[in-house]
Amino acid sequence: MEAHPRRLKAVFGRDVRLVVPLFQRAYVWNEEKQWAPLWQDVLATYERSADDDPAAHFLGAVVLQLRPGALGAIEQREIIDGQQRLTTLQLLIAAVSDAFTRRGLDTKASRRLRRLIANDPDAVDDEADIHKLWPTNRDRSGYVEVMDGRLLEANVGEVEGQIRRGYLWFRDAVDAWLVDVGEDDHEVALSRLAEVISDLLELVVIDLGEQDDAQMIFETLNARGTPLRASDLIKNLIFRTLQDSGRPVDRLYEKYWKPLEDPYWEQGDRIGRLVRERLDVFMGHFLVVLLNAEVQSHSLFDAARRYVSGDAHRAESLLIEIDRYAAIFRSVQDRQVGDDTLATGLERLAIADTQTLQPLLLWLFAHAEGDDRRQAVLALESYVVRRVMCRMTPKNYNRMFLELLRRLSEDDAPVGKVVEEFLAAQRAESAVWPTDADVRRAVTTFPLYRLLRRDQVQRILRILDAEAAGPKSERLVVQGSLSVEHLMPQSWREHWPLPLDENAAAREEETRAELLHTFGNLTVLTSALNSSLSNGSWSTKRHEILRHSALHLNRELPGDWGTARIVERGERLADLAVRVWPRPASDQPESSWLPEGPDGEEKPLRRGGGPRGDIAAHIVEVFAGLPAGSFMTISQISKCSSAAYPDGPPSQGAISARLFPRDGRPSTVPGVRPDTERGVRGARRL
């Protein structure tokens, strides 16, 4: 390995072919981070060029490796690192060269500059060899258009691709600079600018010898600065390994990798709070399936490198499997699976909003089919949606679904049976498949409006409504977004009077607080009601609900509405929920909760008899997904599950004592404060 500082006239001035390997990423540099700073550096160097001995401006380093070629052929060097920088410099030089051309200036300076982007036509055998730099397949058409002068008068809005945009940006920057220079001085200014670019811009060129490991050097250099995507590094690893073994990389690239350069794979997918490119997201799920092991997002390339281990056969096998699973991933994501039941199941799985299922789905669609696959997907749907409704934590899904993936890979039994039995066998609260009794309790008593996201509430209510309507009913097609509406309004006091008896009024008020945000009191409308209608009398509100109804169930709404009706409707929805998401019979107890204890309070079932959890941690987790200002009663908090209480939630008394200490000390539960709403004690998120 040899490193030498070289001015651009030395890098580009001789007849040479700088080739970007087809497996490197496409050109991605942009105005804000690279083009504008480079142009400002060039102009600053131009201003200094009037000095007696102006210093060169250092642009960074590039790594090249000599390619073997026929005797007498033009010298070819492969760009190991620095293709973005070298491509950008070629675009800059082309823009300045074209500034001469567009002004009819044919000078010694313009001809010298042109030789930095084009080889001597008499020195090349192939027409394409005229270009000093030869980009990766994806960028070639745009690059040739630039170098052939076909974009001299193009507009930025008319072109696609960063190569074309980069050239036009430099073209416009040069034009704007020349306006400031003045029309009479264009030839002089351009000649000086050409000299600055040729003689005062400097790169360190690292030339690799035959024994130098190009792949290792590429990885090391790309561990700093703006990192490559994991998929870029994996692509480079695969094709470098194949190229070194003499495999037909051009054919393999065209057949297996080129489809992954479709814009579909460049879209961003939200993973938690982060947005990652879809190809990297897929690559993470695929590697979990391939290796049957957890692979962190920051370790994708390391996992692939360990798998390949320099073996060309493994590299080709990996490439073929990536192509196969990418097609499966896309069909699953787009719900294009050739089976309406499966497509519906995949759509409903999205209620859980968890990426941990994706490797499992990839495996199922790669290895199972027909009723077997359908049984597995529907079991997963029931499992995760039941847990969503019961507010059970998804924190253990990574480990558990990976264990299921390994079981599927090792077990010869029918896939659907393996999945069902595995899920039904889970006993810990962090993994249990909720029973029918659990679901009924959650639907009828949990304040799910506050505990779930609005889109989750909408989806579940729409699904339950479709079940109520039956398969022969006309499917309702809803245009636009939906709105969740409380049947008994959140502000009910004006039009929903309490009983005159003080004790009865207190009981009714507490019951309303308990039922207000349960499914029995919620519906979905095609248009949100204004506040006067939403909080108005039931007769007026019912009329408006039927006008904007998005549910068949709304047609059943009675002429009167109160807590008894909410309970009835909640039970109806609970019946529908256990029917839509069935659970196989097992030796589980009927419910995760025991019936009422001797003191009349419902007691949680403690399966393992383990130690009691941290009540503060339980309260914090219950409020974790809620917006600031959200209020929950102590009773509501006691009905939610949490990782802090894996064997069942704490009692109302324990929660009350933690929020309202009897010795008068302030509560120390982080992120919430004890509060009272309409005379009912609870907590509010800060």
XYZ file of C-alpha atoms in Angstrom:
686
model
C 0.000 0.000 0.000
C 1.388 3.380 -1.029
C -0.047 6.826 -0.267
C 0.810 9.953 -2.251
C -0.608 13.500 -2.238
C -1.643 14.371 -5.784
C -3.179 17.430 -7.448
C -6.219 16.762 -9.627
C -4.173 17.222 -12.801
C -2.105 14.210 -11.672
C -5.128 12.144 -10.659
C -7.170 12.769 -13.810
C -4.635 14.218 -16.261
C -3.277 10.974 -17.709
C -5.310 8.467 -19.687
C -6.877 6.278 -17.011
C -10.112 4.479 -16.292
C -11.361 4.794 -12.671
C -14.032 2.114 -12.254
C -16.656 2.063 -9.512
C -17.500 -1.590 -8.728
C -21.095 -2.395 -9.638
C -21.755 -3.558 -6.082
C -20.941 -0.216 -4.461
C -23.831 2.065 -3.565
C -25.239 4.615 -5.979
C -24.220 8.272 -5.885
C -25.882 9.944 -2.867
C -24.010 13.173 -2.105
C -26.167 16.297 -1.916
C -26.148 20.088 -1.830
C -26.258 20.732 1.895
C -23.596 18.325 3.088
C -21.196 18.077 0.148
C -21.792 20.183 -2.996
C -22.125 23.601 -1.357
C -19.181 23.106 1.064
C -16.965 21.907 -1.816
C -17.908 24.915 -3.961
C -17.169 27.298 -1.090
C -13.759 25.647 -0.639
C -13.049 26.056 -4.355
C -13.980 29.754 -4.270
C -11.857 30.309 -1.149
C -8.917 28.656 -2.917
C -9.611 30.848 -5.972
C -9.347 33.962 -3.783
C -6.011 32.752 -2.385
C -4.677 31.875 -5.822
C -3.460 35.444 -6.349
C -0.819 34.903 -3.640
C 2.776 34.280 -4.671
C 2.780 30.676 -3.457
C -0.819 29.626 -2.806
C -1.316 26.516 -0.694
C -3.224 23.577 -2.115
C -6.622 22.706 -0.686
C -6.820 19.142 0.648
C -9.997 17.265 -0.339
C -9.480 13.963 1.469
C -8.277 10.506 0.509
C -9.255 7.932 -2.079
C -8.230 4.292 -2.324
C -7.518 2.709 -5.713
C -6.406 -0.744 -6.816
C -4.838 -1.525 -10.188
C -6.896 -3.879 -12.342
C -5.034 -6.379 -14.515
C -5.477 -5.617 -18.213
C -4.241 -6.540 -21.674
C -0.900 -5.209 -22.882
C -1.387 -1.789 -24.453
C -4.891 -1.313 -23.014
C -5.743 1.839 -21.100
C -4.827 1.633 -17.406
C -7.773 0.705 -15.185
C -8.038 1.243 -11.446
C -10.888 0.103 -9.237
C -12.170 2.632 -6.708
C -12.113 0.875 -3.348
C -13.074 3.983 -1.386
C -13.848 7.541 -2.456
C -16.238 7.026 -5.362
C -18.614 9.717 -4.027
C -15.766 12.247 -3.821
C -14.283 11.392 -7.220
C -17.703 11.447 -8.902
C -18.459 14.859 -7.396
C -15.152 16.259 -8.650
C -15.933 14.999 -12.146
C -19.332 16.737 -12.008
C -17.691 19.978 -10.867
C -15.079 19.832 -13.630
C -17.775 19.067 -16.232
C -19.837 22.059 -15.057
C -16.861 24.445 -15.345
C -15.847 22.955 -18.704
C -19.396 23.415 -19.999
C -19.363 27.018 -18.786
C -16.596 27.618 -21.379
C -18.607 25.788 -24.052
C -21.882 27.621 -23.390
C -20.074 30.943 -23.791
C -18.317 29.915 -27.001
C -14.879 29.970 -25.348
C -12.321 27.527 -26.793
C -9.084 28.248 -24.954
C -6.007 26.433 -23.751
C -7.481 26.442 -20.227
C -10.767 24.937 -21.407
C -8.980 22.191 -23.350
C -6.756 21.356 -20.363
C -9.825 21.124 -18.160
C -11.621 18.880 -20.640
C -8.733 16.422 -20.511
C -9.486 15.915 -16.788
C -12.837 14.288 -17.625
C -12.169 12.638 -21.015
C -9.382 10.355 -22.223
C -7.633 10.751 -25.575
C -9.991 9.162 -28.160
C -6.966 7.649 -29.938
C -5.908 5.864 -26.736
C -9.127 3.898 -26.164
C -10.524 0.828 -27.900
C -14.063 1.044 -26.523
C -16.205 4.155 -26.896
C -17.187 4.026 -23.210
C -13.498 4.147 -22.215
C -13.438 7.820 -23.182
C -14.722 8.642 -19.685
C -12.123 8.983 -16.923
C -14.581 7.639 -14.363
C -17.085 4.824 -14.894
C -19.871 4.728 -12.266
C -21.895 1.824 -10.974
C -24.669 0.488 -13.243
C -27.389 2.533 -11.629
C -25.641 5.874 -12.253
C -24.209 5.295 -15.728
C -26.980 6.710 -17.902
C -27.076 9.991 -15.984
C -23.300 10.262 -15.891
C -22.979 9.708 -19.657
C -25.660 12.361 -20.272
C -23.625 14.844 -18.234
C -20.304 14.057 -19.885
C -21.789 14.060 -23.401
C -23.156 17.575 -22.878
C -26.819 16.601 -23.049
C -27.799 18.598 -19.950
C -26.295 21.962 -20.891
C -29.661 23.744 -20.813
C -31.707 21.338 -18.640
C -33.700 22.453 -15.590
C -33.261 20.823 -12.189
C -36.971 20.034 -11.954
C -36.833 18.063 -15.207
C -34.206 15.496 -14.178
C -33.992 12.504 -11.867
C -31.063 11.097 -9.932
C -28.327 12.707 -7.855
C -25.767 12.553 -10.685
C -27.868 14.836 -12.891
C -28.909 17.047 -9.984
C -25.317 17.416 -8.832
C -24.102 18.511 -12.255
C -26.935 21.050 -12.622
C -26.265 22.411 -9.147
C -22.598 23.078 -9.996
C -23.592 24.486 -13.412
C -25.958 26.978 -11.751
C -23.403 27.805 -9.036
C -20.778 28.644 -11.683
C -23.303 30.781 -13.583
C -24.243 32.705 -10.427
C -20.575 33.284 -9.623
C -19.897 34.596 -13.120
C -22.737 37.120 -12.755
C -20.840 38.623 -9.821
C -17.583 38.564 -11.778
C -18.973 40.655 -14.630
C -19.483 39.768 -18.301
C -16.206 41.261 -19.565
C -14.098 39.025 -17.305
C -15.696 35.597 -17.945
C -12.799 34.137 -19.945
C -10.185 35.317 -17.457
C -12.220 34.183 -14.451
C -12.994 30.757 -15.919
C -9.363 30.243 -16.921
C -8.204 31.043 -13.381
C -10.913 28.770 -11.952
C -9.813 25.931 -14.250
C -6.228 26.406 -13.083
C -7.300 26.366 -9.426
C -9.210 23.101 -9.913
C -6.380 21.471 -11.832
C -3.388 22.716 -9.836
C -4.575 23.618 -6.319
C -7.054 20.900 -5.359
C -5.332 17.897 -3.818
C -6.208 14.328 -2.899
C -4.218 11.703 -1.071
C -4.295 8.671 -3.367
C -3.737 5.326 -1.664
C -2.667 2.685 -4.184
C -3.209 -0.896 -3.030
C -0.852 -3.681 -3.924
C -1.912 -7.142 -5.058
C -1.591 -8.530 -1.538
C -3.652 -5.813 0.149
C -7.131 -6.869 1.334
C -9.443 -4.452 -0.479
C -12.564 -5.595 1.388
C -10.988 -5.135 4.822
C -9.713 -1.670 3.874
C -13.139 -0.710 2.505
C -14.811 -1.751 5.774
C -12.246 0.076 7.905
C -12.518 3.331 5.954
C -16.311 3.229 5.976
C -16.441 2.790 9.739
C -15.835 6.544 10.020
C -17.592 9.566 8.564
C -21.074 9.155 7.112
C -21.687 5.419 7.484
C -22.897 3.246 4.662
C -26.155 1.411 5.153
C -25.783 -2.133 6.405
C -27.237 -3.362 3.117
C -24.530 -1.461 1.178
C -21.805 -3.127 3.218
C -23.415 -6.555 2.827
C -23.700 -6.057 -0.939
C -20.038 -5.063 -1.127
C -19.026 -8.075 0.964
C -20.970 -10.526 -1.224
C -19.794 -9.242 -4.595
C -16.198 -8.640 -3.524
C -16.050 -12.257 -2.337
C -17.619 -13.471 -5.590
C -15.337 -11.297 -7.730
C -12.199 -12.523 -5.973
C -13.222 -16.125 -6.703
C -13.868 -15.473 -10.392
C -17.662 -15.795 -10.240
C -19.733 -13.955 -12.930
C -20.575 -10.930 -10.778
C -22.293 -8.978 -13.572
C -24.786 -11.774 -14.205
C -25.346 -12.434 -10.499
C -25.861 -8.735 -9.835
C -28.419 -8.359 -12.631
C -30.372 -11.428 -11.547
C -30.340 -11.185 -7.774
C -29.403 -7.703 -6.532
C -30.649 -5.262 -9.145
C -34.312 -5.822 -8.105
C -33.336 -4.504 -4.650
C -32.497 -1.128 -6.202
C -36.172 -0.497 -6.910
C -37.387 2.715 -5.157
C -39.636 0.510 -3.009
C -36.604 -0.538 -0.977
C -35.429 3.045 -0.409
C -38.598 4.081 1.406
C -38.376 4.713 5.126
C -40.089 2.408 7.616
C -40.688 3.558 11.168
C -39.206 1.190 13.738
C -40.160 2.510 17.157
C -39.030 6.138 17.144
C -36.552 5.682 14.311
C -37.033 5.657 10.552
C -34.793 3.228 8.659
C -34.574 2.402 4.981
C -36.756 -0.559 4.114
C -33.908 -2.621 2.654
C -32.016 -2.457 5.945
C -35.200 -3.303 7.857
C -35.735 -6.360 5.657
C -32.080 -7.363 5.973
C -32.392 -7.452 9.758
C -35.451 -9.725 9.676
C -33.889 -11.946 7.010
C -30.680 -12.486 8.994
C -32.692 -13.538 12.051
C -34.344 -16.237 9.902
C -31.076 -17.263 8.276
C -29.086 -17.529 11.498
C -31.898 -18.491 13.890
C -30.428 -15.944 16.267
C -31.140 -12.417 17.430
C -29.334 -9.847 15.278
C -29.172 -6.243 16.494
C -29.691 -3.479 13.913
C -26.133 -2.199 14.439
C -24.671 -5.692 13.911
C -26.221 -6.695 10.580
C -23.008 -6.466 8.594
C -20.947 -8.256 11.243
C -23.479 -11.106 11.246
C -23.369 -11.401 7.449
C -19.569 -11.261 7.397
C -19.305 -14.070 9.946
C -21.722 -16.134 7.881
C -19.816 -15.644 4.599
C -16.335 -15.969 6.147
C -14.661 -15.422 2.779
C -16.402 -18.457 1.236
C -17.625 -17.709 -2.320
C -20.140 -20.573 -2.218
C -21.678 -19.128 0.943
C -21.655 -15.631 -0.551
C -23.599 -16.814 -3.606
C -25.998 -18.816 -1.453
C -26.580 -15.745 0.728
C -27.271 -13.633 -2.367
C -29.838 -16.118 -3.685
C -31.585 -16.361 -0.307
C -31.716 -12.562 0.026
C -33.461 -12.403 -3.340
C -35.941 -15.150 -2.387
C -36.829 -13.710 0.999
C -37.024 -10.143 -0.350
C -39.852 -11.239 -2.652
C -41.613 -12.876 0.317
C -41.110 -9.784 2.485
C -42.618 -7.539 -0.168
C -45.649 -9.762 -0.719
C -46.272 -9.935 3.042
C -45.895 -6.175 3.507
C -48.189 -5.448 0.549
C -50.680 -8.169 1.626
C -50.336 -9.716 -1.847
C -50.332 -13.321 -0.644
C -53.006 -14.859 -2.872
C -55.310 -15.682 0.042
C -57.959 -13.302 1.412
C -57.953 -14.918 4.854
C -54.185 -14.582 5.146
C -54.225 -11.013 3.825
C -56.837 -10.113 6.450
C -54.783 -11.820 9.150
C -51.668 -9.865 8.162
C -53.634 -6.609 8.200
C -54.949 -7.354 11.686
C -51.500 -8.276 12.976
C -50.594 -4.631 12.357
C -52.786 -3.740 15.359
C -49.954 -4.956 17.583
C -47.453 -2.683 15.798
C -44.514 -4.989 16.478
C -41.612 -5.775 14.175
C -40.686 -8.843 16.208
C -43.192 -10.933 14.237
C -41.587 -10.253 10.865
C -38.879 -12.988 10.915
C -41.537 -15.498 11.925
C -43.806 -14.407 9.069
C -40.912 -14.634 6.599
C -40.250 -18.203 7.720
C -43.938 -19.182 7.546
C -44.392 -17.843 4.015
C -41.157 -19.511 2.911
C -41.761 -22.951 4.445
C -45.502 -23.472 5.027
C -48.514 -23.283 2.754
C -52.262 -23.813 2.557
C -54.286 -24.527 5.687
C -51.126 -25.127 7.703
C -49.824 -21.606 7.075
C -53.309 -20.151 7.567
C -53.670 -21.823 10.965
C -50.289 -20.456 12.088
C -50.977 -16.866 11.009
C -54.456 -16.809 12.561
C -53.055 -18.174 15.832
C -50.453 -15.391 15.888
C -53.166 -12.838 15.113
C -55.336 -14.029 17.998
C -52.364 -14.139 20.347
C -51.049 -10.607 19.760
C -54.430 -8.856 19.402
C -55.738 -10.454 22.602
C -52.620 -9.256 24.389
C -53.092 -5.743 22.994
C -56.664 -5.600 24.303
C -55.586 -7.000 27.674
C -52.751 -4.474 27.857
C -50.117 -7.171 28.274
C -46.530 -6.182 27.657
C -44.795 -6.974 24.335
C -41.347 -6.720 25.934
C -40.730 -10.465 25.784
C -41.776 -10.926 22.148
C -38.230 -10.829 20.754
C -37.040 -13.765 22.823
C -40.284 -15.717 22.622
C -40.818 -15.457 18.856
C -37.167 -16.358 18.276
C -37.697 -19.458 20.417
C -40.766 -20.299 18.315
C -38.750 -19.781 15.122
C -36.154 -22.274 16.352
C -38.889 -24.727 17.305
C -40.391 -24.496 13.819
C -36.979 -25.041 12.225
C -36.409 -28.205 14.256
C -39.920 -29.736 14.497
C -41.371 -31.939 11.752
C -44.943 -31.568 13.047
C -47.466 -29.475 11.067
C -46.521 -25.820 11.338
C -49.966 -24.589 12.427
C -50.079 -27.154 15.228
C -46.574 -26.214 16.436
C -47.451 -22.508 16.577
C -50.764 -23.042 18.392
C -49.318 -25.445 20.961
C -46.285 -23.246 21.600
C -48.377 -20.127 22.235
C -50.950 -21.979 24.344
C -48.176 -23.444 26.506
C -46.904 -20.022 27.638
C -47.574 -19.371 31.330
C -45.722 -16.183 32.326
C -47.716 -12.923 32.190
C -45.117 -11.595 29.740
C -46.038 -14.368 27.283
C -49.421 -15.874 28.202
C -52.148 -16.187 25.570
C -55.092 -14.389 27.238
C -58.143 -16.515 27.933
C -61.710 -15.693 26.888
C -62.367 -14.457 30.430
C -59.339 -12.162 30.212
C -60.574 -10.662 26.945
C -64.125 -10.216 28.259
C -62.824 -8.421 31.321
C -60.573 -6.150 29.268
C -63.285 -5.235 26.758
C -65.951 -4.571 29.393
C -63.917 -2.866 32.143
C -60.584 -1.524 30.836
C -60.471 2.183 29.801
C -59.133 1.130 26.407
C -59.776 4.553 24.874
C -56.964 5.835 27.093
C -54.839 2.723 27.116
C -54.642 2.089 23.351
C -53.710 4.307 20.444
C -56.642 5.775 18.505
C -55.803 3.757 15.398
C -55.838 0.559 17.474
C -59.267 1.426 18.895
C -60.594 2.188 15.401
C -59.269 -1.029 13.884
C -60.574 -3.269 16.640
C -64.040 -1.679 16.617
C -64.248 -1.981 12.825
C -63.265 -5.661 12.991
C -65.813 -6.408 15.718
C -68.460 -4.595 13.700
C -67.692 -6.662 10.592
C -68.129 -9.809 12.689
C -71.470 -8.545 13.986
C -72.659 -7.765 10.456
C -71.849 -11.269 9.236
C -70.232 -12.442 5.991
C -73.305 -11.784 3.825
C -73.614 -8.118 4.760
C -72.411 -5.490 2.360
C -68.919 -4.371 3.267
C -68.788 -0.707 4.284
C -66.202 1.254 2.330
C -64.997 4.281 4.278
C -63.255 7.147 2.526
C -60.804 9.193 4.593
C -60.006 8.976 8.287
C -62.328 7.812 11.045
C -63.116 9.407 14.370
C -63.606 7.633 17.707
C -66.661 8.982 19.529
C -67.862 8.467 23.108
C -71.559 7.556 23.199
C -71.941 8.972 26.698
C -69.805 12.103 26.264
C -66.730 12.860 28.304
C -68.450 16.099 29.341
C -71.789 14.604 30.325
C -72.934 16.742 33.257
C -75.155 19.241 31.408
C -77.372 16.817 29.481
C -76.867 13.598 31.438
C -78.207 14.306 34.968
C -77.402 12.175 38.007
C -80.033 10.662 40.363
C -81.397 13.053 42.984
C -80.461 10.757 45.866
C -76.971 11.730 47.048
C -75.718 8.180 47.618
C -77.176 6.963 44.340
C -75.637 9.953 42.556
C -72.200 9.184 44.015
C -72.451 5.536 42.928
C -73.650 6.530 39.457
C -70.850 9.077 39.069
C -68.237 6.509 39.990
C -69.773 3.961 37.616
C -69.740 6.478 34.778
C -66.077 7.250 35.467
C -65.328 3.521 35.340
C -67.229 2.862 32.091
C -66.682 6.102 30.179
C -63.593 4.962 28.227
C -64.513 1.285 27.810
C -65.349 -0.214 24.422
C -69.034 -0.408 25.355
C -69.193 3.399 25.279
C -67.151 3.912 22.098
C -68.042 3.973 18.441
C -66.445 5.012 15.165
C -67.787 7.740 12.874
C -66.849 8.912 9.403
C -66.826 12.504 10.631
C -66.149 13.917 14.090
C -69.146 15.555 15.766
C -68.761 19.150 16.865
C -68.577 19.698 20.611
C -72.196 20.856 20.993
C -73.530 17.707 19.315
C -70.949 15.449 20.962
C -71.891 16.680 24.443
C -75.610 17.077 23.711
C -78.598 15.003 24.734
C -78.775 11.357 23.681
C -81.710 11.827 21.307
C -79.852 14.532 19.351
C -76.552 12.697 19.475
C -78.021 9.362 18.373
C -79.527 11.026 15.307
C -76.138 12.506 14.331
C -74.318 9.226 14.991
C -76.609 7.413 12.570
C -75.945 10.137 9.969
C -72.173 9.690 10.230
C -72.125 6.011 11.087
C -69.248 3.805 9.995
C -70.481 0.761 11.928
C -73.331 -1.705 11.493
C -73.493 -1.877 15.298
C -74.562 1.760 15.460
C -77.866 0.798 13.867
C -78.642 -1.185 17.028
C -78.212 1.787 19.387
C -81.354 2.040 21.594
C -83.422 5.137 22.254
C -81.957 5.533 25.748
C -78.328 5.404 26.869
C -76.709 5.018 30.269
C -74.363 2.844 32.286
C -76.570 -0.251 31.984
C -76.569 0.097 28.192
C -72.787 0.547 28.191
C -72.414 -2.704 30.126
C -74.750 -4.521 27.704
C -72.908 -3.236 24.651
C -69.534 -4.019 26.223
C -70.614 -7.617 26.782
C -71.821 -7.821 23.172
C -68.459 -6.554 21.921
C -66.636 -8.966 24.244
C -68.618 -11.879 22.762
C -67.603 -10.724 19.294
C -63.943 -10.343 20.308
C -63.560 -13.899 21.579
C -65.294 -15.118 18.412
C -63.089 -13.103 16.038
C -59.888 -14.060 17.855
C -60.480 -17.603 19.149
C -58.083 -19.372 21.444
C -57.628 -23.151 21.549
C -58.712 -24.977 24.687
C -55.869 -25.696 27.098
C -55.159 -26.512 30.712
C -54.934 -22.820 31.563
C -57.178 -21.531 34.349
C -60.427 -19.998 33.165
C -59.033 -16.515 33.774
C -55.862 -14.746 34.778
C -57.931 -13.288 37.656
C -59.723 -15.083 40.479
C -63.339 -14.276 41.417
C -64.049 -11.816 44.211
C -62.229 -12.357 47.480
C -63.854 -12.391 50.935
C -63.590 -8.591 51.165
C -65.474 -8.159 47.890
C -62.390 -7.018 45.970
C -61.363 -8.898 42.853
C -57.997 -10.551 43.493
C -55.333 -11.170 40.850
C -54.295 -14.753 40.290
C -50.664 -15.167 41.342
C -49.527 -18.120 39.271
C -46.049 -18.527 40.598
C -46.428 -17.196 44.125
C -43.443 -14.982 43.413
C -42.449 -11.763 45.180
C -44.617 -8.671 44.847
C -43.526 -6.144 42.248
C -42.639 -2.480 42.412
C -45.943 -0.580 42.579
C -44.358 2.665 41.341
C -42.925 0.814 38.322
C -46.367 -0.641 37.644
C -47.983 2.823 37.699
C -45.255 4.298 35.483
C -45.665 1.509 32.892
C -49.460 1.876 32.835
C -49.096 5.585 32.018
C -46.152 5.123 29.621
C -48.147 5.191 26.393
C -50.548 7.965 27.395
C -50.294 11.668 26.532
C -49.490 14.265 29.191
C -52.536 15.205 31.266
C -54.176 11.769 31.015
C -56.086 10.752 34.158
C -56.801 7.232 35.392
C -58.675 6.142 38.484
C -57.069 3.837 41.019
C -59.487 1.120 39.957
C -58.460 1.499 36.323
C -54.752 1.392 37.221
C -55.328 -1.811 39.184
C -56.858 -3.519 36.145
C -53.824 -3.036 33.901
C -51.004 -5.524 33.594
C -47.310 -4.652 33.683
C -43.883 -6.248 33.661
C -43.459 -5.151 37.289
C -46.351 -7.445 38.265
C -45.989 -10.502 35.999
C -48.347 -12.604 38.132
C -51.255 -10.147 38.192
C -51.730 -6.431 38.906
C -51.489 -4.947 42.428
C -54.607 -4.277 44.481
C -56.435 -0.951 44.572
C -55.438 -0.529 48.209
C -51.743 -0.950 47.431
C -51.913 1.545 44.555
C -53.841 4.053 46.680
C -51.296 3.789 49.493
C -48.447 4.403 47.040
C -50.096 7.460 45.463
C -51.629 8.885 48.662
C -49.261 8.003 51.557
C -51.120 7.939 54.882
C -48.381 9.848 56.749
C -48.954 12.899 54.556
C -45.694 12.602 52.631
C -45.891 13.536 48.925
C -46.042 10.771 46.337
C -42.705 9.929 44.709
C -43.983 8.016 41.675
C -42.004 9.504 38.750
C -43.880 11.080 35.858
C -47.324 11.133 37.498
C -49.028 12.990 40.321
C -51.903 11.873 42.540
C -55.128 13.629 41.576
C -58.887 13.536 41.962
C -61.363 13.883 39.100
C -65.094 14.250 39.800
C -64.507 13.028 43.324
C -62.713 9.824 42.256
C -59.078 9.376 43.282
C -56.409 8.407 40.776
C -53.308 9.783 39.058
C -52.521 12.104 36.165
C -49.540 11.909 33.823
C -47.228 14.937 33.967
